[in-house]
Tab-separated table of C-alpha atoms in Angstrom:
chain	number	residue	atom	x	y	z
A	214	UNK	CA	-67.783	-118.263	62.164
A	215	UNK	CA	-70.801	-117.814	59.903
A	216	UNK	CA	-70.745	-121.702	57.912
A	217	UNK	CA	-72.788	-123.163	54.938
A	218	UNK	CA	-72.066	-126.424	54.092
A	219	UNK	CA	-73.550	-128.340	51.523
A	220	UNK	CA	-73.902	-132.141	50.988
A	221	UNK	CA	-76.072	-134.934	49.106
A	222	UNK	CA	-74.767	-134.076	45.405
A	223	UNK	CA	-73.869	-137.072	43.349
A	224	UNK	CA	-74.557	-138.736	40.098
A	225	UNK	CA	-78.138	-139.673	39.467
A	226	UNK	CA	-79.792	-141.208	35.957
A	227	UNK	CA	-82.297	-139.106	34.497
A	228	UNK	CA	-85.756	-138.963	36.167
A	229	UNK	CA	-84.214	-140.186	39.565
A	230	UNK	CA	-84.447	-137.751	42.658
A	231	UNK	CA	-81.685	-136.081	44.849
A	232	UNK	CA	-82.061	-134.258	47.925
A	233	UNK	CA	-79.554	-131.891	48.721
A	234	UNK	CA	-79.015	-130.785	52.438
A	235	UNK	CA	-76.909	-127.630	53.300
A	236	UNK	CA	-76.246	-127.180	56.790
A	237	UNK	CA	-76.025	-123.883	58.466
A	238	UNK	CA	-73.738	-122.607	61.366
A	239	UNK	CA	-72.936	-119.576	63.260
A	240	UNK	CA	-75.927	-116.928	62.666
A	241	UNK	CA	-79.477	-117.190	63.703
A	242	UNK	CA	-80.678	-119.236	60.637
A	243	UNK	CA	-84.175	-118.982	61.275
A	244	UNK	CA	-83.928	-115.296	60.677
A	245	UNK	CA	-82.867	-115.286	57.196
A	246	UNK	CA	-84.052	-116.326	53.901
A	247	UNK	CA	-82.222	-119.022	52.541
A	248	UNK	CA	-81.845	-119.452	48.741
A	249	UNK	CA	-79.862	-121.989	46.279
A	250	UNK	CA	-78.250	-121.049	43.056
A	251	UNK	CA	-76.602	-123.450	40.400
A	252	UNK	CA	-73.785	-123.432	38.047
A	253	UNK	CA	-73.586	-125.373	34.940
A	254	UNK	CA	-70.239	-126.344	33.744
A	255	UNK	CA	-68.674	-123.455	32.412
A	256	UNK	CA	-71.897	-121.440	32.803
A	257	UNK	CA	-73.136	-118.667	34.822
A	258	UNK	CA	-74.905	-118.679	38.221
A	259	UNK	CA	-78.938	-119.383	37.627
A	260	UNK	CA	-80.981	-118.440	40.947
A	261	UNK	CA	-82.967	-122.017	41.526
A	262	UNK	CA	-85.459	-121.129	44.688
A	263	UNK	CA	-85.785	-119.019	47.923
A	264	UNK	CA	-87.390	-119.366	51.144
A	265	UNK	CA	-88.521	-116.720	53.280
A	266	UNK	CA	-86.919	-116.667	57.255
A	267	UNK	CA	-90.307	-118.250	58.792
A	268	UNK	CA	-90.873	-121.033	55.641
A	269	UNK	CA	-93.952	-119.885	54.716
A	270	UNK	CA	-93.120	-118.165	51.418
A	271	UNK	CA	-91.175	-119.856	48.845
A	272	UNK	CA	-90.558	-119.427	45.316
A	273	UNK	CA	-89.088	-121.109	41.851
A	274	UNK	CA	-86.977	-120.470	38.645
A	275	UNK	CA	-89.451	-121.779	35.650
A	276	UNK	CA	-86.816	-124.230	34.760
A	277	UNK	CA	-87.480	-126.095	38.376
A	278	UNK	CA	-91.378	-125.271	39.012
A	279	UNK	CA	-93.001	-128.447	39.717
A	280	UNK	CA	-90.217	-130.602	39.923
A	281	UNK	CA	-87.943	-129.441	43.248
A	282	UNK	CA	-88.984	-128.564	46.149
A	283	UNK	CA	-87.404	-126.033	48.936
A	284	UNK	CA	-87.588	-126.633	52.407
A	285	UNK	CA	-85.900	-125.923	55.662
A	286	UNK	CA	-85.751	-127.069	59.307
A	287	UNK	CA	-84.936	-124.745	62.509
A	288	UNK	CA	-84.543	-127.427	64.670
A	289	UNK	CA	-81.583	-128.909	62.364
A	290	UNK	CA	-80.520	-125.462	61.147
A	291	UNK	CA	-80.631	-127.085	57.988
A	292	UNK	CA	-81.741	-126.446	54.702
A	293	UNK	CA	-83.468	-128.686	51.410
A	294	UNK	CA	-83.865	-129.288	48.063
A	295	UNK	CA	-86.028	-132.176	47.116
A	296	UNK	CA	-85.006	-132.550	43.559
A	297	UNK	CA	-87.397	-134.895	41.403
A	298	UNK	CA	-87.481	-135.875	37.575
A	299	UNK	CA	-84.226	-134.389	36.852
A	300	UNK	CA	-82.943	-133.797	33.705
A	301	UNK	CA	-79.342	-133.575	32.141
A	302	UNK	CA	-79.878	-129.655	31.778
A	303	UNK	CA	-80.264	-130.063	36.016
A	304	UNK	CA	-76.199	-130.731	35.948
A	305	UNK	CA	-74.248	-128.680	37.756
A	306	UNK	CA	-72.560	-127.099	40.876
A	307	UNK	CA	-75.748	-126.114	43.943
A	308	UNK	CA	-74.556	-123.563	45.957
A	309	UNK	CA	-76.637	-122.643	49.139
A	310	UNK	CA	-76.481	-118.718	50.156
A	311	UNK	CA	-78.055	-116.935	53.338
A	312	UNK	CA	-79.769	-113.819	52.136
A	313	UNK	CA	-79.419	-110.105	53.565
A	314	UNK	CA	-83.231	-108.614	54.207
A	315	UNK	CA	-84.472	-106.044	51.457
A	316	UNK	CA	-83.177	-108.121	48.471
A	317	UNK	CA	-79.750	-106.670	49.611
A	318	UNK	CA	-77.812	-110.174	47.953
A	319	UNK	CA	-76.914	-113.555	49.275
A	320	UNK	CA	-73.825	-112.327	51.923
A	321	UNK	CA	-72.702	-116.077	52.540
A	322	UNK	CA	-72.219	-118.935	50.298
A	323	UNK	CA	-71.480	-122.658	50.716
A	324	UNK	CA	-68.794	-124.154	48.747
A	325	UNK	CA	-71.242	-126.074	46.505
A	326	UNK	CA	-72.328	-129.649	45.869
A	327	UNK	CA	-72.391	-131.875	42.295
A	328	UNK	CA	-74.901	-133.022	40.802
A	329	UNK	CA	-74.231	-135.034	37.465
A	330	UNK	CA	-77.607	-136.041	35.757
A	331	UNK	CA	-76.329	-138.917	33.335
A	332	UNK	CA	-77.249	-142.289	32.096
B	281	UNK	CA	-80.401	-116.177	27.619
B	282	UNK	CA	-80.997	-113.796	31.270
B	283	UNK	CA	-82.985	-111.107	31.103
B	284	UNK	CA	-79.862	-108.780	32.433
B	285	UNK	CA	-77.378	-107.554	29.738
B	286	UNK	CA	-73.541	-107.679	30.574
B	287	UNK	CA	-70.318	-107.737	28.448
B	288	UNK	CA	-69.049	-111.216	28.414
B	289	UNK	CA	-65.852	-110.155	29.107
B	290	UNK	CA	-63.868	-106.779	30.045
B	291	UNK	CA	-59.957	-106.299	30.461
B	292	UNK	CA	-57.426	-103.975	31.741
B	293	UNK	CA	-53.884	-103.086	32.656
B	294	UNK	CA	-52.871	-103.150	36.745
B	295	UNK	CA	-53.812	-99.883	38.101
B	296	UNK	CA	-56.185	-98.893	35.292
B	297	UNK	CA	-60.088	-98.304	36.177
B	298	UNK	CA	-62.764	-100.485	34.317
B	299	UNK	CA	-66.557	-100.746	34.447
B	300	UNK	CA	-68.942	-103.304	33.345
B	301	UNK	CA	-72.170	-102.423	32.832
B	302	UNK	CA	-75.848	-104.445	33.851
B	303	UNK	CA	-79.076	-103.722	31.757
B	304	UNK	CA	-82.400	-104.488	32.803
B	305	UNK	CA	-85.705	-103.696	32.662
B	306	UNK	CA	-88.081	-102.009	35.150
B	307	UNK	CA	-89.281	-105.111	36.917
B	308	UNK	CA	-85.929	-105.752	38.346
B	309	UNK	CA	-83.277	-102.877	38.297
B	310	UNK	CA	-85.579	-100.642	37.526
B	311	UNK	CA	-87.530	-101.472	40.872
B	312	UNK	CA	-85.416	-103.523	42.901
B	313	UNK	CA	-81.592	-102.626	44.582
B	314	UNK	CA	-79.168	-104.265	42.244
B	315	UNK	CA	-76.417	-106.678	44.066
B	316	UNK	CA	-72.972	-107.458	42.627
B	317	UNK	CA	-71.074	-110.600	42.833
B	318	UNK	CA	-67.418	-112.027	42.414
B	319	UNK	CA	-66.464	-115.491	41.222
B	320	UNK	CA	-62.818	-116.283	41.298
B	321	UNK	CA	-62.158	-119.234	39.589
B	322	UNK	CA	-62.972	-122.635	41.030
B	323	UNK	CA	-64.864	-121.045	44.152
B	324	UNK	CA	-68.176	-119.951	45.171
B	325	UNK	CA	-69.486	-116.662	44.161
B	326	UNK	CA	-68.686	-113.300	46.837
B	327	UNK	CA	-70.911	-110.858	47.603
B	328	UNK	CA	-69.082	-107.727	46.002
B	329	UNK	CA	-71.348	-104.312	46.138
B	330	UNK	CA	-75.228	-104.675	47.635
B	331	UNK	CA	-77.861	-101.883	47.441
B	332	UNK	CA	-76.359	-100.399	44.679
B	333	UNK	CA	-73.814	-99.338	46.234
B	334	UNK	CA	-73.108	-100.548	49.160
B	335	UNK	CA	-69.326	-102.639	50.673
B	336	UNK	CA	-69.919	-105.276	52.329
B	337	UNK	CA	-66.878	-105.593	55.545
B	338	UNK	CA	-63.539	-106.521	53.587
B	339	UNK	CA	-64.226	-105.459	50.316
B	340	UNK	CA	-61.875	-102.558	49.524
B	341	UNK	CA	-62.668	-99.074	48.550
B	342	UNK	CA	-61.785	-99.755	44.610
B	343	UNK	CA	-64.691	-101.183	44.053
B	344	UNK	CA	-68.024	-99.152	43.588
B	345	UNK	CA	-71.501	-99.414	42.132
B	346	UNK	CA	-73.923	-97.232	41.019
B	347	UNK	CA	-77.385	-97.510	39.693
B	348	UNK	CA	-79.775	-95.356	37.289
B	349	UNK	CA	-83.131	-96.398	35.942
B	350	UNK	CA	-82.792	-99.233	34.530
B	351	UNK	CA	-79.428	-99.872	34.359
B	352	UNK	CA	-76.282	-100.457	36.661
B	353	UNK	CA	-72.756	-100.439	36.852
B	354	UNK	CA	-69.413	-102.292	38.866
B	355	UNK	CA	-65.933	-100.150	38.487
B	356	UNK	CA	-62.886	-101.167	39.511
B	357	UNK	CA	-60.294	-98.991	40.687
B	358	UNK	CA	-56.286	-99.600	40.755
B	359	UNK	CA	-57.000	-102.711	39.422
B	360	UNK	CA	-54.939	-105.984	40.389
B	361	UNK	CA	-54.031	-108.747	39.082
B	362	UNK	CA	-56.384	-110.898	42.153
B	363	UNK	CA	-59.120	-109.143	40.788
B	364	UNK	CA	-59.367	-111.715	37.449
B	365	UNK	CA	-62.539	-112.909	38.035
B	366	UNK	CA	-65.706	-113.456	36.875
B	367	UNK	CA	-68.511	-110.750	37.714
B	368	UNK	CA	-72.607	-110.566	38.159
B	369	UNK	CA	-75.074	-108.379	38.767
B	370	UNK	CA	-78.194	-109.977	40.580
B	371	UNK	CA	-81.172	-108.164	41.528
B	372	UNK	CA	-84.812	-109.150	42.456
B	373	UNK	CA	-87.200	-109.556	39.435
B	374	UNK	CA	-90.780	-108.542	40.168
B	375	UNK	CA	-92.489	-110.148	37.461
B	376	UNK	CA	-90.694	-113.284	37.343
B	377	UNK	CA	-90.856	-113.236	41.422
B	378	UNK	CA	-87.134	-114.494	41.647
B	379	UNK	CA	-83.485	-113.296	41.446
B	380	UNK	CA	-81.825	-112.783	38.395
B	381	UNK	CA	-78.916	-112.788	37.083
B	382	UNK	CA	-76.669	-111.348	34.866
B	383	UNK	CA	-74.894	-113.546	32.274
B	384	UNK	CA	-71.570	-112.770	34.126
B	385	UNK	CA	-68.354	-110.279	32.724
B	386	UNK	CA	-64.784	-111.824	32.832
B	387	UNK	CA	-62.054	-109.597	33.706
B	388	UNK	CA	-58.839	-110.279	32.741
B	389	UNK	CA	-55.908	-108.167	33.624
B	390	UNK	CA	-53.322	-107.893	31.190
C-alpha cells in the first residue's frame, strides 16, 4: 500500500525551529518529486516547497524562502522540512504529497502534522 | 489572496449538476495542466481530476474537468450528498516557479 506518514509537528515559540519528517512507503520514492503543502486553520491549502525525484532541484513559496529548507533521503525513504525562524502566520496543518511527473498533481497525501507557532 | 479565482462556495440539490469555475492567468493555466483536488472535512486533500481532465483509479465518472485558455472548470454530475466538500484547482505557476492554488469552493448539498 502506497503510505505517507508525517511526524515532528508540535508547538514551538516564535523564532524556534521544527523539522518535520514524513516517511514514505510502498512506491519507489526516489522516483518522484516530493512536495509539502499547509493548511491554516480554517484556511485553504498553500503549496510550501517541492523537490525534484533526484534532490537536485528544489523550490519555495515567498512566504518560506530563506527560512525552511526541503530535503530528502533515499536511503531512509524519508522526506524534510527544516523549518527555522517561524512565525505565528507558519501555524497550521503540513501535509506531505508524492507528485505525478508533468505537473499532473500530488496523487498521495499524508494525513498531516501540527504545527502551533505560539508564545 | 491566490492568484487563481474560485467561488467560495457553490450548492446544489442530490442529483443536480454543478460547476465551479478556476481563473488564472497565462503563467499557470494558461501554460501548465490544471489539477483538481477534494477536501472532505477533517482529512487530507484527494487528488480529484489531473491533466485537465483526467480520473485518477476510483474516482467516478460524475466528475469531469475541462480547461480553455486561461481558465478551468470541475462539474459534478448526479450529485450526492458525500460529495460536500471543499474543492481546488492547483496548477504549476511559471513565473512564481511553484504550485498554486485556488482559494478553494465549498459545496454544499441541500
Amino acid at each position: 500500500e502506497v503510505q505517507l506518514l508525517e511526524s515532528g509537528g508540535g508547538l514551538v515559540q516564535p523564532g524556534g525551529s521544527l523539522r518535520l519528517s514524513c516517511s514514505a512507503s510502498g512506491f519507489t520514492f526516489s522516483s518522484y518529486a516530493m512536495s509539502w503543502v499547509r493548511q491554516a486553520p480554517g484556511k485553504g491549502l498553500e503549496w510550501v516547497s517541492t523537490i525534484s525525484a533526484s534532490g537536485g532541484s528544489t523550490y519555495y513559496a515567498d512566504s518560506v524562502k530563506g527560512r525552511f529548507t526541503i530535503s530528502r533521503d533515499t536511503s531512509k525513504n524519508t522526506l524534510y522540512l527544516q523549518m527555522n525562524s517561524l512565525r505565528a502566520e507558519d501555524t497550521a496543518v503540513y501535509y506531505c504529497a508524492k507528485e505525478l511527473p508533468l505537473l499532473h498533481g500530488m496523487d498521495v497525501w499524508g494525513q498531516g502534522t501540527t504545527v502551533t507557532v505560539s508564545s | 489572496q491566490s492568484v487563481l479565482t474560485q467561488p467560495p462556495s457553490a450548492s446544489g440539490t442530490p442529483g443536480q449538476r454543478v460547476t465551479i469555475s478556476c481563473s488564472g492567468t497565462s503563467s499557470n493555466i494558461g501554460s501548465n495542466p490544471v489539477n483538481w483536488y477534494q477536501q472532505l472535512p477533517g482529512t487530507a486533500p484527494k487528488l480529484l481530476i489531473y491533466n485537465n481532465n483526467q480520473r485518477p483509479p476510483g474516482v467516478p465518472d460524475r466528475f469531469s474537468g475541462s480547461k480553455s485558455g486561461t481558465s478551468a472548470s470541475l462539474a459534478i454530475s448526479g450529485l450526492q450528498s458525500e460529495d460536500e466538500a471543499n474543492y481546488y484547482c492547483a496548477p504549476w505557476d511559471d513565473s512564481l516557479d511553484g504550485w498554486v492554488f485556488g482559494g478553494g469552493t465549498k459545496l454544499t448539498v441541500l
